[in-house]
PDB file of C-alpha atoms in Angstrom:
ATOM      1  CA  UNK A 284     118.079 120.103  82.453  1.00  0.00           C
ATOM      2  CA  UNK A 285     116.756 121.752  79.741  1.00  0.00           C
ATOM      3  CA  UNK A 286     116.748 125.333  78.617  1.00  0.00           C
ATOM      4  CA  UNK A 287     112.957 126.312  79.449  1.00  0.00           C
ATOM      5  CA  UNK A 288     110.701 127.962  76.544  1.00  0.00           C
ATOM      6  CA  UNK A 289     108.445 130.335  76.892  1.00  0.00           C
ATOM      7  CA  UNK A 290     104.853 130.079  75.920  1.00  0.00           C
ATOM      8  CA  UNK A 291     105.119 132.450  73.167  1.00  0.00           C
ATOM      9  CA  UNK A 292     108.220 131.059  71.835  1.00  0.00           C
ATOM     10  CA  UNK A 293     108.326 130.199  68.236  1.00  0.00           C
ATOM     11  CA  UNK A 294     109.147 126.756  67.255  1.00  0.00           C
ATOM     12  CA  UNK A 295     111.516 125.641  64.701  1.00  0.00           C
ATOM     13  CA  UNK A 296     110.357 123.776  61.828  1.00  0.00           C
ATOM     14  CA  UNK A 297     111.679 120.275  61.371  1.00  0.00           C
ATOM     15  CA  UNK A 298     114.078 119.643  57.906  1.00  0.00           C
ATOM     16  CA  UNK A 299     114.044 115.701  59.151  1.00  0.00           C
ATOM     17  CA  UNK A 300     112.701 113.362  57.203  1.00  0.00           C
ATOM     18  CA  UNK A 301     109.206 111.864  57.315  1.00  0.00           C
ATOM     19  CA  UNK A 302     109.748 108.995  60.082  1.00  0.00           C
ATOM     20  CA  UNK A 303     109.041 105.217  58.995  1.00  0.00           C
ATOM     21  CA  UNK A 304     108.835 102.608  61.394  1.00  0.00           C
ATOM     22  CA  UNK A 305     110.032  99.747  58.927  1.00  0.00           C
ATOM     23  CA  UNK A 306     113.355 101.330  58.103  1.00  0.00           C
ATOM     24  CA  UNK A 307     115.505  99.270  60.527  1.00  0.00           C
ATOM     25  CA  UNK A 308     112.620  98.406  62.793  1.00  0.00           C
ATOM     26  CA  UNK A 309     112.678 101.929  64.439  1.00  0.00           C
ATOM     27  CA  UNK A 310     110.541 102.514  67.358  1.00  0.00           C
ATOM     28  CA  UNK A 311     109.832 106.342  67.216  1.00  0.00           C
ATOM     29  CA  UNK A 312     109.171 108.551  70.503  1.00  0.00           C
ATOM     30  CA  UNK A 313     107.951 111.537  72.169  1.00  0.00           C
ATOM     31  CA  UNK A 314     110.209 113.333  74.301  1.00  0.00           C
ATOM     32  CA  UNK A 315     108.886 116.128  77.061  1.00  0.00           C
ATOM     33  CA  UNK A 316     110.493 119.055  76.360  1.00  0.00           C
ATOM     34  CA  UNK A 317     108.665 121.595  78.286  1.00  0.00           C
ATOM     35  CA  UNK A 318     106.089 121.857  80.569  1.00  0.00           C
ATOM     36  CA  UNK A 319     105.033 119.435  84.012  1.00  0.00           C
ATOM     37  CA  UNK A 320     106.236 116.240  82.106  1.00  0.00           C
ATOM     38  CA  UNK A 321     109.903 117.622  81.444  1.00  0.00           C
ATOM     39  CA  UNK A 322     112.024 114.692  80.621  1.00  0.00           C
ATOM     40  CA  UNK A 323     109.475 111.972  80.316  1.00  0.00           C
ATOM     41  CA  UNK A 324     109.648 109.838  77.313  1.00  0.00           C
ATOM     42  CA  UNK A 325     107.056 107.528  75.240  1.00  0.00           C
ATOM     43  CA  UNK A 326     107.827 105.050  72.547  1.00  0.00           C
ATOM     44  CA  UNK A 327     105.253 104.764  70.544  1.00  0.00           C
ATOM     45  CA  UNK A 328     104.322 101.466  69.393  1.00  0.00           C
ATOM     46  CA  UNK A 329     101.167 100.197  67.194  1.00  0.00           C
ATOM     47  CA  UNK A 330      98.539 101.142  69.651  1.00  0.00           C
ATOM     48  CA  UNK A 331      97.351 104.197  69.375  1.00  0.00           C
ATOM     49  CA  UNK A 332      98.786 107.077  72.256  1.00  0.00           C
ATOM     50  CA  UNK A 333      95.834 109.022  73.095  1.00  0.00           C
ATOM     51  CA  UNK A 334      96.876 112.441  75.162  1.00  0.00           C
ATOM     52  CA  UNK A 335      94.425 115.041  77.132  1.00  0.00           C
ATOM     53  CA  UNK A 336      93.273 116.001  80.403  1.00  0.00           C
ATOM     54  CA  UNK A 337      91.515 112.768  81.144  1.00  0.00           C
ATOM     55  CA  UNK A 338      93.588 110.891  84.209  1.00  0.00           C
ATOM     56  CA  UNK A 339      92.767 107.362  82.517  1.00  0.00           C
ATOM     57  CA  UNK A 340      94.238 108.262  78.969  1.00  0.00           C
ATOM     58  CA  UNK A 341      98.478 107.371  78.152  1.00  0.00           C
ATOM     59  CA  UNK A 342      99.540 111.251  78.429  1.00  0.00           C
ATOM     60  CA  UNK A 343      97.700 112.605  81.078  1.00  0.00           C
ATOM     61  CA  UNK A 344      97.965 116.875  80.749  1.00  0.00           C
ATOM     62  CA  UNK A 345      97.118 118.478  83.933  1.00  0.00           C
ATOM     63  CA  UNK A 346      96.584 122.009  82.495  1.00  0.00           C
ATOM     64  CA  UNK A 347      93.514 123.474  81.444  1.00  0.00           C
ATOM     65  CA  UNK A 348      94.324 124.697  78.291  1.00  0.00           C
ATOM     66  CA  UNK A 349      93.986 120.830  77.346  1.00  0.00           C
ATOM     67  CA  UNK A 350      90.767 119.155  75.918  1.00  0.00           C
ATOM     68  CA  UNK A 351      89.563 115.668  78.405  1.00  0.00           C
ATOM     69  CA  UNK A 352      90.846 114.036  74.816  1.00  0.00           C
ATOM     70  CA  UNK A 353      92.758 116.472  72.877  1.00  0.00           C
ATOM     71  CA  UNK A 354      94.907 114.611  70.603  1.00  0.00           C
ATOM     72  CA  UNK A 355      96.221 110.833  69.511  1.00  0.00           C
ATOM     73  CA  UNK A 356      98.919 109.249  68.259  1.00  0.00           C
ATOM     74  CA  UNK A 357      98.678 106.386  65.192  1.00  0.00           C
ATOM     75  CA  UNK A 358     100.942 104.174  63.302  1.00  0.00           C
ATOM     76  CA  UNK A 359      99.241 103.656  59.820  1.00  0.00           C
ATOM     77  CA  UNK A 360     101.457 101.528  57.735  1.00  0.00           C
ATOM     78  CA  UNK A 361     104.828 103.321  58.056  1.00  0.00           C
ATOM     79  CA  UNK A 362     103.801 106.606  59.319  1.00  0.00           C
ATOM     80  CA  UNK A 363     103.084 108.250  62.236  1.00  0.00           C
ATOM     81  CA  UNK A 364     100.344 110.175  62.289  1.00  0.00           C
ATOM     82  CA  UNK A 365      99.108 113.025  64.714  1.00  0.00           C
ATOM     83  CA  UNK A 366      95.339 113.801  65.294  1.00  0.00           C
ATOM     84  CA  UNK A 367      93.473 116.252  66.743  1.00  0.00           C
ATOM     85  CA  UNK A 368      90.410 114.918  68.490  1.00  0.00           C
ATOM     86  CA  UNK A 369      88.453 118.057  68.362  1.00  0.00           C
ATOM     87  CA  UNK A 370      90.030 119.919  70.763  1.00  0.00           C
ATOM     88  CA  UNK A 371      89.266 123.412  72.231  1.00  0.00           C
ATOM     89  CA  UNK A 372      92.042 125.224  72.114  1.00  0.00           C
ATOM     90  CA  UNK A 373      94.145 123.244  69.304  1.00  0.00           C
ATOM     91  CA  UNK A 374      97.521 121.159  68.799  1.00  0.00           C
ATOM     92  CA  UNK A 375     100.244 122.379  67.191  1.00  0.00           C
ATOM     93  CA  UNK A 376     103.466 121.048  65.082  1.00  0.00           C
ATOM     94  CA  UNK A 377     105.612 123.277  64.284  1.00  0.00           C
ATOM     95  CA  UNK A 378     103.613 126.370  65.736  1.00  0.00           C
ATOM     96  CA  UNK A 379     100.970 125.470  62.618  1.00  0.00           C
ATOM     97  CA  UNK A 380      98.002 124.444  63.761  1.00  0.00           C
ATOM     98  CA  UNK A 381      96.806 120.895  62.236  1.00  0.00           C
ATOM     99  CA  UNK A 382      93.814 118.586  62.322  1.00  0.00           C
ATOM    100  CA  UNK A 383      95.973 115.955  60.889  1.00  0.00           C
ATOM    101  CA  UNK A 384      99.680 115.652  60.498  1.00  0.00           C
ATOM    102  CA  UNK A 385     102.372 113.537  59.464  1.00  0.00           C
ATOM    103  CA  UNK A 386     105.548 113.460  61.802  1.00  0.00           C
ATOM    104  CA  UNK A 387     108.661 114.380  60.985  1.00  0.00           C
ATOM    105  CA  UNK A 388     111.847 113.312  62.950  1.00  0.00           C
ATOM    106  CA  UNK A 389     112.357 116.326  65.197  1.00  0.00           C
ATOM    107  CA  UNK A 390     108.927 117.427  65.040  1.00  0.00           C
ATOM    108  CA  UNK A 391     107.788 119.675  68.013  1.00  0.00           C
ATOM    109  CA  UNK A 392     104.545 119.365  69.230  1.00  0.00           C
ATOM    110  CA  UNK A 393     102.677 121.852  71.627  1.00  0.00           C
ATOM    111  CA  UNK A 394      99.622 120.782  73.457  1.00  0.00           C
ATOM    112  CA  UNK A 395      98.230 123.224  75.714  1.00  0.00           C
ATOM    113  CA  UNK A 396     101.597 124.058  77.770  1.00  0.00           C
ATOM    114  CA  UNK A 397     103.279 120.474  77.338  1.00  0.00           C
ATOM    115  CA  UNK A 398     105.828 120.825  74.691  1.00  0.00           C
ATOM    116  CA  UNK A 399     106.801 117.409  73.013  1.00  0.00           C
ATOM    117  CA  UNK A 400     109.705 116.383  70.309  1.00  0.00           C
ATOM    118  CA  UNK A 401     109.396 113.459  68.152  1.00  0.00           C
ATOM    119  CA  UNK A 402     112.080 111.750  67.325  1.00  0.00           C
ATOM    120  CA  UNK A 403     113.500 108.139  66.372  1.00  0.00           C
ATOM    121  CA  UNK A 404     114.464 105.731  68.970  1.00  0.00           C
ATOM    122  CA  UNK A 405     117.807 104.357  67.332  1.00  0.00           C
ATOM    123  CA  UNK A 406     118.953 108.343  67.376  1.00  0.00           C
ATOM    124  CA  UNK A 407     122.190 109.722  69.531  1.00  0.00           C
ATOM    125  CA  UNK A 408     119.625 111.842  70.123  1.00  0.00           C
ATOM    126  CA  UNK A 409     117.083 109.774  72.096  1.00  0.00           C
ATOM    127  CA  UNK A 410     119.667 108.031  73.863  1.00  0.00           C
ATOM    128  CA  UNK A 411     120.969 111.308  74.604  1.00  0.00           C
ATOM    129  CA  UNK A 412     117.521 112.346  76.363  1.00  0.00           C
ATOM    130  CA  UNK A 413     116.937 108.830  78.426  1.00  0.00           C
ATOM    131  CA  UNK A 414     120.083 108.804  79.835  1.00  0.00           C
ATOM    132  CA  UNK A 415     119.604 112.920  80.839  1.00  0.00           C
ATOM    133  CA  UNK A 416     115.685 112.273  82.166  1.00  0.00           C
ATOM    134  CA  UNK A 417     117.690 108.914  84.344  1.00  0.00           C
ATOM    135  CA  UNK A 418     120.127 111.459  85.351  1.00  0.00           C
ATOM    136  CA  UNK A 419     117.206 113.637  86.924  1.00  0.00           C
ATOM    137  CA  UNK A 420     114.685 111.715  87.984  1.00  0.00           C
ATOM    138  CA  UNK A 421     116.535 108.749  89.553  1.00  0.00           C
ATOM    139  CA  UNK A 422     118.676 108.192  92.755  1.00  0.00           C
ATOM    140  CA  UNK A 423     121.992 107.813  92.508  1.00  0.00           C
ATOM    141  CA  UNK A 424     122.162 104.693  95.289  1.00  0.00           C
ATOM    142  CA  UNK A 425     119.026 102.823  94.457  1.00  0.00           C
ATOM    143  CA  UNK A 426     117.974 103.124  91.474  1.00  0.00           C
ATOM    144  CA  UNK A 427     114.413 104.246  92.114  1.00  0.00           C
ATOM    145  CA  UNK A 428     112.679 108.119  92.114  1.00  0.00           C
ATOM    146  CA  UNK A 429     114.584 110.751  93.789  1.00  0.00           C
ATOM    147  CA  UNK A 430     113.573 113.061  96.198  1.00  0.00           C
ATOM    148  CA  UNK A 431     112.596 116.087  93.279  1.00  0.00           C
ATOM    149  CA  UNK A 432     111.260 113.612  91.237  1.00  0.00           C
ATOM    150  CA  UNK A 433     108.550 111.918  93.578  1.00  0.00           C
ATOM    151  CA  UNK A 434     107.990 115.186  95.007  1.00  0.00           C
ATOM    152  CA  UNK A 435     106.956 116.266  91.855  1.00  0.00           C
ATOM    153  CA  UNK A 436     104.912 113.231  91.266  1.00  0.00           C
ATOM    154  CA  UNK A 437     103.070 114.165  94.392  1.00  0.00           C
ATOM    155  CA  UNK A 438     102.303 117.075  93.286  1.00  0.00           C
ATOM    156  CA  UNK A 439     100.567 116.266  89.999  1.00  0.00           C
ATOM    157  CA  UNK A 440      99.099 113.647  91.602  1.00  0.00           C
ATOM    158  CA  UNK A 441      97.206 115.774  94.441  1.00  0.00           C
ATOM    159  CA  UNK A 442      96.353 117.967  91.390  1.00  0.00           C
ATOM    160  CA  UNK A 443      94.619 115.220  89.686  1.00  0.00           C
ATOM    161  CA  UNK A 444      92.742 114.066  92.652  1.00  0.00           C
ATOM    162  CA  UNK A 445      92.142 117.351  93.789  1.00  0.00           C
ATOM    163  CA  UNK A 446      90.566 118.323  90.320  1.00  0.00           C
ATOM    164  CA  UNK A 447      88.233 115.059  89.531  1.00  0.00           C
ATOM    165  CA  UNK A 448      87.690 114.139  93.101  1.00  0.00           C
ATOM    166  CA  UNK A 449      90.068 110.830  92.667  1.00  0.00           C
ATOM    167  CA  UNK A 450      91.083 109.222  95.953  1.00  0.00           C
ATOM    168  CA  UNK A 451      94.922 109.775  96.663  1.00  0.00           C
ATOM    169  CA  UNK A 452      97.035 107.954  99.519  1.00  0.00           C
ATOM    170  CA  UNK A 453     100.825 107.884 100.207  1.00  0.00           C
ATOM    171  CA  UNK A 454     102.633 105.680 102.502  1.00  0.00           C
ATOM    172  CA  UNK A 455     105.790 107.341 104.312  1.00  0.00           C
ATOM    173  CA  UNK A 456     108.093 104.810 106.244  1.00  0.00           C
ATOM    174  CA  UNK A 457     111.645 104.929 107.147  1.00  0.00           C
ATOM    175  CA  UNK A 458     113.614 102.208 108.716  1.00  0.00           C
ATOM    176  CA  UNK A 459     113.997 101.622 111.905  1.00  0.00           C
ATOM    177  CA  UNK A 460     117.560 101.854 114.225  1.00  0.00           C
ATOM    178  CA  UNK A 461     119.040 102.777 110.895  1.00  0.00           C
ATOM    179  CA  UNK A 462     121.584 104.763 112.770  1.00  0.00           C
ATOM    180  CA  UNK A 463     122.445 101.958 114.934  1.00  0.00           C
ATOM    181  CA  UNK A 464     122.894  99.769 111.885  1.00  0.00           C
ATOM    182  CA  UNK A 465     125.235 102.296 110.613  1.00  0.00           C
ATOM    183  CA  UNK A 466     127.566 102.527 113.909  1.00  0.00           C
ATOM    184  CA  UNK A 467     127.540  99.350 114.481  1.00  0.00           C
ATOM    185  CA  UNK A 468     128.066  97.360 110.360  1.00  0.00           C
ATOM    186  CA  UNK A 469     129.120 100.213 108.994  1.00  0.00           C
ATOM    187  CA  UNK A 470     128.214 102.779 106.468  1.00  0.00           C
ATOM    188  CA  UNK A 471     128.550 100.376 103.580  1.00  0.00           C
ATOM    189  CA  UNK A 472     126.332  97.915 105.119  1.00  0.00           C
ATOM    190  CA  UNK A 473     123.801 100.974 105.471  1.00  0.00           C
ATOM    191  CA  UNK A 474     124.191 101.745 101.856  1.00  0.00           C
ATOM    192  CA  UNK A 475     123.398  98.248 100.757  1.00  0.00           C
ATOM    193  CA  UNK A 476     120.674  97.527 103.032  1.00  0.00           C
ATOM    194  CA  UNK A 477     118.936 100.951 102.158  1.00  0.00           C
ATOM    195  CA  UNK A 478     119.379  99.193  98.028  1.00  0.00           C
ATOM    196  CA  UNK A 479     118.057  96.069  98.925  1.00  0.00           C
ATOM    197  CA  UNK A 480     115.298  97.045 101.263  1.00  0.00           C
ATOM    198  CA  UNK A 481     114.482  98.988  97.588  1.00  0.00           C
ATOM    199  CA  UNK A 482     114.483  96.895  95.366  1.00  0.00           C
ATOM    200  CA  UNK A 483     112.498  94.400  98.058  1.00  0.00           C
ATOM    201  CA  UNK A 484     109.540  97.204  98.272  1.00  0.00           C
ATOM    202  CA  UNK A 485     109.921  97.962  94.977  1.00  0.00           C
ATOM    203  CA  UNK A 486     109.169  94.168  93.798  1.00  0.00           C
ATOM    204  CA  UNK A 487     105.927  94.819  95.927  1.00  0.00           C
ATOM    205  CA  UNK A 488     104.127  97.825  95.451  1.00  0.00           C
ATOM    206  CA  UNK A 489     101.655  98.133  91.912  1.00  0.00           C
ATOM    207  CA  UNK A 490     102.532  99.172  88.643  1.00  0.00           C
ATOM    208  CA  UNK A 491     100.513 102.219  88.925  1.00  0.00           C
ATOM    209  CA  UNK A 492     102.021 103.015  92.039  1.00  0.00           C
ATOM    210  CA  UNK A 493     105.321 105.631  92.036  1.00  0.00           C
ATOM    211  CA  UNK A 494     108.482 104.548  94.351  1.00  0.00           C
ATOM    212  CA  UNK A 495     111.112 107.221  95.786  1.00  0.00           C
ATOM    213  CA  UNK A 496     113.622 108.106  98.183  1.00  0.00           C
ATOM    214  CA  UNK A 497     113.226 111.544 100.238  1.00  0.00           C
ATOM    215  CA  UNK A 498     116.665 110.969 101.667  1.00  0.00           C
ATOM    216  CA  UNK A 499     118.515 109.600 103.646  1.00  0.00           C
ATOM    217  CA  UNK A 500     116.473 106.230 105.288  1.00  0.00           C
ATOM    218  CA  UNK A 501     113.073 107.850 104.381  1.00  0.00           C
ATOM    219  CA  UNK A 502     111.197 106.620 101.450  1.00  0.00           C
ATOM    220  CA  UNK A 503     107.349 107.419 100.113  1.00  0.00           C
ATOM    221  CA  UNK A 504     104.986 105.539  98.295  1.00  0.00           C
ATOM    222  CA  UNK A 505     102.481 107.107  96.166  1.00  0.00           C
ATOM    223  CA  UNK A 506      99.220 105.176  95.828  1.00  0.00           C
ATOM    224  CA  UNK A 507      96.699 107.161  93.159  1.00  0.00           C
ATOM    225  CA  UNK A 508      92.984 105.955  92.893  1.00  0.00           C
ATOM    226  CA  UNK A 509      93.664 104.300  95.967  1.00  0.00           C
ATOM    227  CA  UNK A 510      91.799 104.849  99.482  1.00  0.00           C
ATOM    228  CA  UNK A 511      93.110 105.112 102.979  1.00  0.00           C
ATOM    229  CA  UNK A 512      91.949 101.281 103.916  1.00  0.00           C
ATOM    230  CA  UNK A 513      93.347  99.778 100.790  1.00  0.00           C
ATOM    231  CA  UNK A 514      96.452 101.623 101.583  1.00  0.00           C
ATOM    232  CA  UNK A 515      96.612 100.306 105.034  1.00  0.00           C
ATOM    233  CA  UNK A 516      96.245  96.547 104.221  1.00  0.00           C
ATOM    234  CA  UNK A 517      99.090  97.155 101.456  1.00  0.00           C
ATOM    235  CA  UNK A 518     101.718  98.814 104.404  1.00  0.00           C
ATOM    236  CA  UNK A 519     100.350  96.260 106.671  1.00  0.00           C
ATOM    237  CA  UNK A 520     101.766  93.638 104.277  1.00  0.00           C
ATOM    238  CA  UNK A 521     105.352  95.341 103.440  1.00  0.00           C
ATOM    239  CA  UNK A 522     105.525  95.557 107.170  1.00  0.00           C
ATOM    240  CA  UNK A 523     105.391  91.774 107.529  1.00  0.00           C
ATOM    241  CA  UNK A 524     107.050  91.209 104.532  1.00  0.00           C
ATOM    242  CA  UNK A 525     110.358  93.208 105.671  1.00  0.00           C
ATOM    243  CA  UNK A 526     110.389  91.680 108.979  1.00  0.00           C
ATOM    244  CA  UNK A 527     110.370  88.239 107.941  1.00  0.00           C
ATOM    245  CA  UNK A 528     113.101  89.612 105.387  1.00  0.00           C
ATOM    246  CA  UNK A 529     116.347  87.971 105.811  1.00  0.00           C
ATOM    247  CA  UNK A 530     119.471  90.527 104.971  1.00  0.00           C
ATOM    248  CA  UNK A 531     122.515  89.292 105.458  1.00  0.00           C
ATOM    249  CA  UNK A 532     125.917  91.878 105.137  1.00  0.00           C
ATOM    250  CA  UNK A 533     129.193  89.994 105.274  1.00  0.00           C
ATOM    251  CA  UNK A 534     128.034  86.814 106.502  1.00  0.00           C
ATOM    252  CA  UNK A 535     126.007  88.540 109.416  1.00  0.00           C
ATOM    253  CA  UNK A 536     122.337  88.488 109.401  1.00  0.00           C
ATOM    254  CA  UNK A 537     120.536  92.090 110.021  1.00  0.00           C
ATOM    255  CA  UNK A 538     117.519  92.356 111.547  1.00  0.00           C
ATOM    256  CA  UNK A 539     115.442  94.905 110.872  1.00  0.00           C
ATOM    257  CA  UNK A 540     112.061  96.550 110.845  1.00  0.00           C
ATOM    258  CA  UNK A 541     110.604  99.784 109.156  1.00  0.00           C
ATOM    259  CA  UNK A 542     107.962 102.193 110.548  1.00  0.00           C
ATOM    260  CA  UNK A 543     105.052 103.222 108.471  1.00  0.00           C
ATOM    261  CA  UNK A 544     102.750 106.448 108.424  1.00  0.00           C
ATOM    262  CA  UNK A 545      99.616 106.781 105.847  1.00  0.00           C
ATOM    263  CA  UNK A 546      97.381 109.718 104.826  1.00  0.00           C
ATOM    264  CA  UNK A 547      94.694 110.184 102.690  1.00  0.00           C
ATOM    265  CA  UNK A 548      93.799 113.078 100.752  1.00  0.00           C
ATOM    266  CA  UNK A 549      90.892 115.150 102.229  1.00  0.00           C
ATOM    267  CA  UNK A 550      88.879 118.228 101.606  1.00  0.00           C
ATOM    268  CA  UNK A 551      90.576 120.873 104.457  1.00  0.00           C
ATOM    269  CA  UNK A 552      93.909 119.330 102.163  1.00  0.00           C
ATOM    270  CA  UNK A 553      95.164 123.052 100.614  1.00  0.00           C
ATOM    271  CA  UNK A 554      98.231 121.305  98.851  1.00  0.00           C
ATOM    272  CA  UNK A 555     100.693 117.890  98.543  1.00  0.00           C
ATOM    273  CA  UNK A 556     102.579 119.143 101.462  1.00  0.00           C
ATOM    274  CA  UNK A 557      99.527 118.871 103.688  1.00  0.00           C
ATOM    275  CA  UNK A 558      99.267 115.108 102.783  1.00  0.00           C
ATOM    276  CA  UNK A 559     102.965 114.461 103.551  1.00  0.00           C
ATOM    277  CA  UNK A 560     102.911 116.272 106.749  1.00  0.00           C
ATOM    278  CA  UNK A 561     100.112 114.207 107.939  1.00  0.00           C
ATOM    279  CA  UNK A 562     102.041 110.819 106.890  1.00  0.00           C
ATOM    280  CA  UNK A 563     105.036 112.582 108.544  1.00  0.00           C
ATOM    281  CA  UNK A 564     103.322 113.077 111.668  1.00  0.00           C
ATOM    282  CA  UNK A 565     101.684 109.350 111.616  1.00  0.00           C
ATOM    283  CA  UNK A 566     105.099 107.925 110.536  1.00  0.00           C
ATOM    284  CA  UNK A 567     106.423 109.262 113.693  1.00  0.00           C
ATOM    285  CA  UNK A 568     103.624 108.113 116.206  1.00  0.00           C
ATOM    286  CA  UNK A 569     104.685 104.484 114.635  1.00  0.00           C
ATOM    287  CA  UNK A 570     108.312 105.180 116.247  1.00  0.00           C
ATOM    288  CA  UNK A 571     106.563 106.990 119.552  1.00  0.00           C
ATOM    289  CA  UNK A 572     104.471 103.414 119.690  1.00  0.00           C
ATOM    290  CA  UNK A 573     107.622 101.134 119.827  1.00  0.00           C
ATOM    291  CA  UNK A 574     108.745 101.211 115.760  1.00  0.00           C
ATOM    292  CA  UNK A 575     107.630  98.585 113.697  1.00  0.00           C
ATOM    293  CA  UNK A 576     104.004  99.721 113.221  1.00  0.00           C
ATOM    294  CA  UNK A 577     101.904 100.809 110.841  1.00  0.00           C
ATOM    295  CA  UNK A 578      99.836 104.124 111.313  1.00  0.00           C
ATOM    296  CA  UNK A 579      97.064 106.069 109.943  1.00  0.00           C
TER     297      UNK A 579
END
């Protein structure tokens, strides 16, 4: 998407002015330029942003070049100020290092590898860099994470969990006789059922939670801080819920079911793939066990 930058690369000083947040009620924001946030974008607002390796804190950094709490974000009166919260190795604006600094609209701000850009909200700019991160992170049909994108997520996640012991679960599911939907209704009544199946699970998982499509009729759930139990009793539930789902295509009601596999993250775990192949492997006993199940 974008044109990576090297670690050593020198950054380009900012000529924009110093950004106000009165001046046409501007919302100013960070975008992810570099680094394992690429894309990701955060308005800030008048709480305080607080960034580091800490999984609890609004920018969570998987790297450890990053401080637990490296850095903040504050509006005071019109400006926006950057902080260093004592951090080991440093933040940067502008490859200077600061303690304190005012932004500037097109700022760039380096924090361990994570390279950020501030700009203003009501910019070409901005709007330029939503509509780019949508592009790559969402799927074309439904609306929710794409296959790279959750994949990703996955992986940062098992990172996280892997590094401060954090439970981690993910629920795999697909639907059931989706094939047999298509033959018989039709490709387009595939296509919308596979939308509002989404936006049905969707409506029910938690905020915390991330939502994608691996293709196709196969969709995972990412659950962080969550347990294998707690997981269960949530697929258990989207399990009833779809059944008792009425979808209706054309005037004709479609019945249909969707079977569930769930793993946990454990210690003989070496990566994110082992935890999908495991809820691979119990999505599939679901199907061996009649469809319609949930298993773990």
């Amino acid at each position: 998407m974008f044109d990576r930058l090297s670690e050593t690369s020198t950054l380009i000083r900012s000529t924009g002015d110093q950004a106000g947040v009165s001046e046409g009620n501007q919302q100013p924001m960070l975008v992810v330029m570099h680094g394992s946030l690429l894309g990701m974008t955060y308005t800030v607002n008048s709480r305080a942003i607080t960034i580091g390796r800490m999984a609890d804190l609004d920018i969570p950094i998987d790297d450890e070049n990053v401080s637990r709490r490296h850095a903040e974000i504050v509006l005071e009166g019109d400006c926006v100020k950057l902080r260093d919260l004592d951090s080991t190795n440093g933040t940067f604006v502008n490859s200077q290092r600061v303690k304190e600094s005012v932004l500037c609209d097109g700022d760039l701000i380096l924090i361990g590898r994570v390279l950020f850009k501030f700009i203003r909200s009501s910019s070409i700019e901005n709007r330029f860099f939503g509509q780019m991160y949508s592009l790559a992170t969402t799927d074309f049909l439904t609306g929710i994470f794409n296959r790279q994108h959750i994949m990703s997520r996955l992986e940062s996640e098992f990172a996280r969990a892997r590094r401060y012991v954090r439970p981690l679960s993910v629920l795999l599911y697909d639907i059931d006789h989706f094939k047999q939907i298509n033959d018989t209704f039709g490709h387009l009544a595939g296509d919308q059922l596979l939308i509002e199946s989404s936006r049905l699970v969707s409506k029910n998982v938690r905020q915390q939670d991330f939502f994608g499509r691996l293709g196709g009729d196969e969709f995972l759930v990412i659950c962080p801080e969550t347990d294998l139990n707690n997981t269960v009793l949530m697929a258990q539930r989207l399990s009833q819920l779809v059944e008792k789902w009425s979808y209706s295509y054309q005037s004709r009601k479609l019945d249909f079911s969707i079977s569930i596999g769930i793993a946990g993250i454990s210690d003989e775990m070496r990566s994110s793939t082992d935890l999908i192949a495991k809820a691979d492997a119990m999505m599939y006993k679901s199907k061996h066990r009649g469809r319609n199940h949930v298993s773990y």
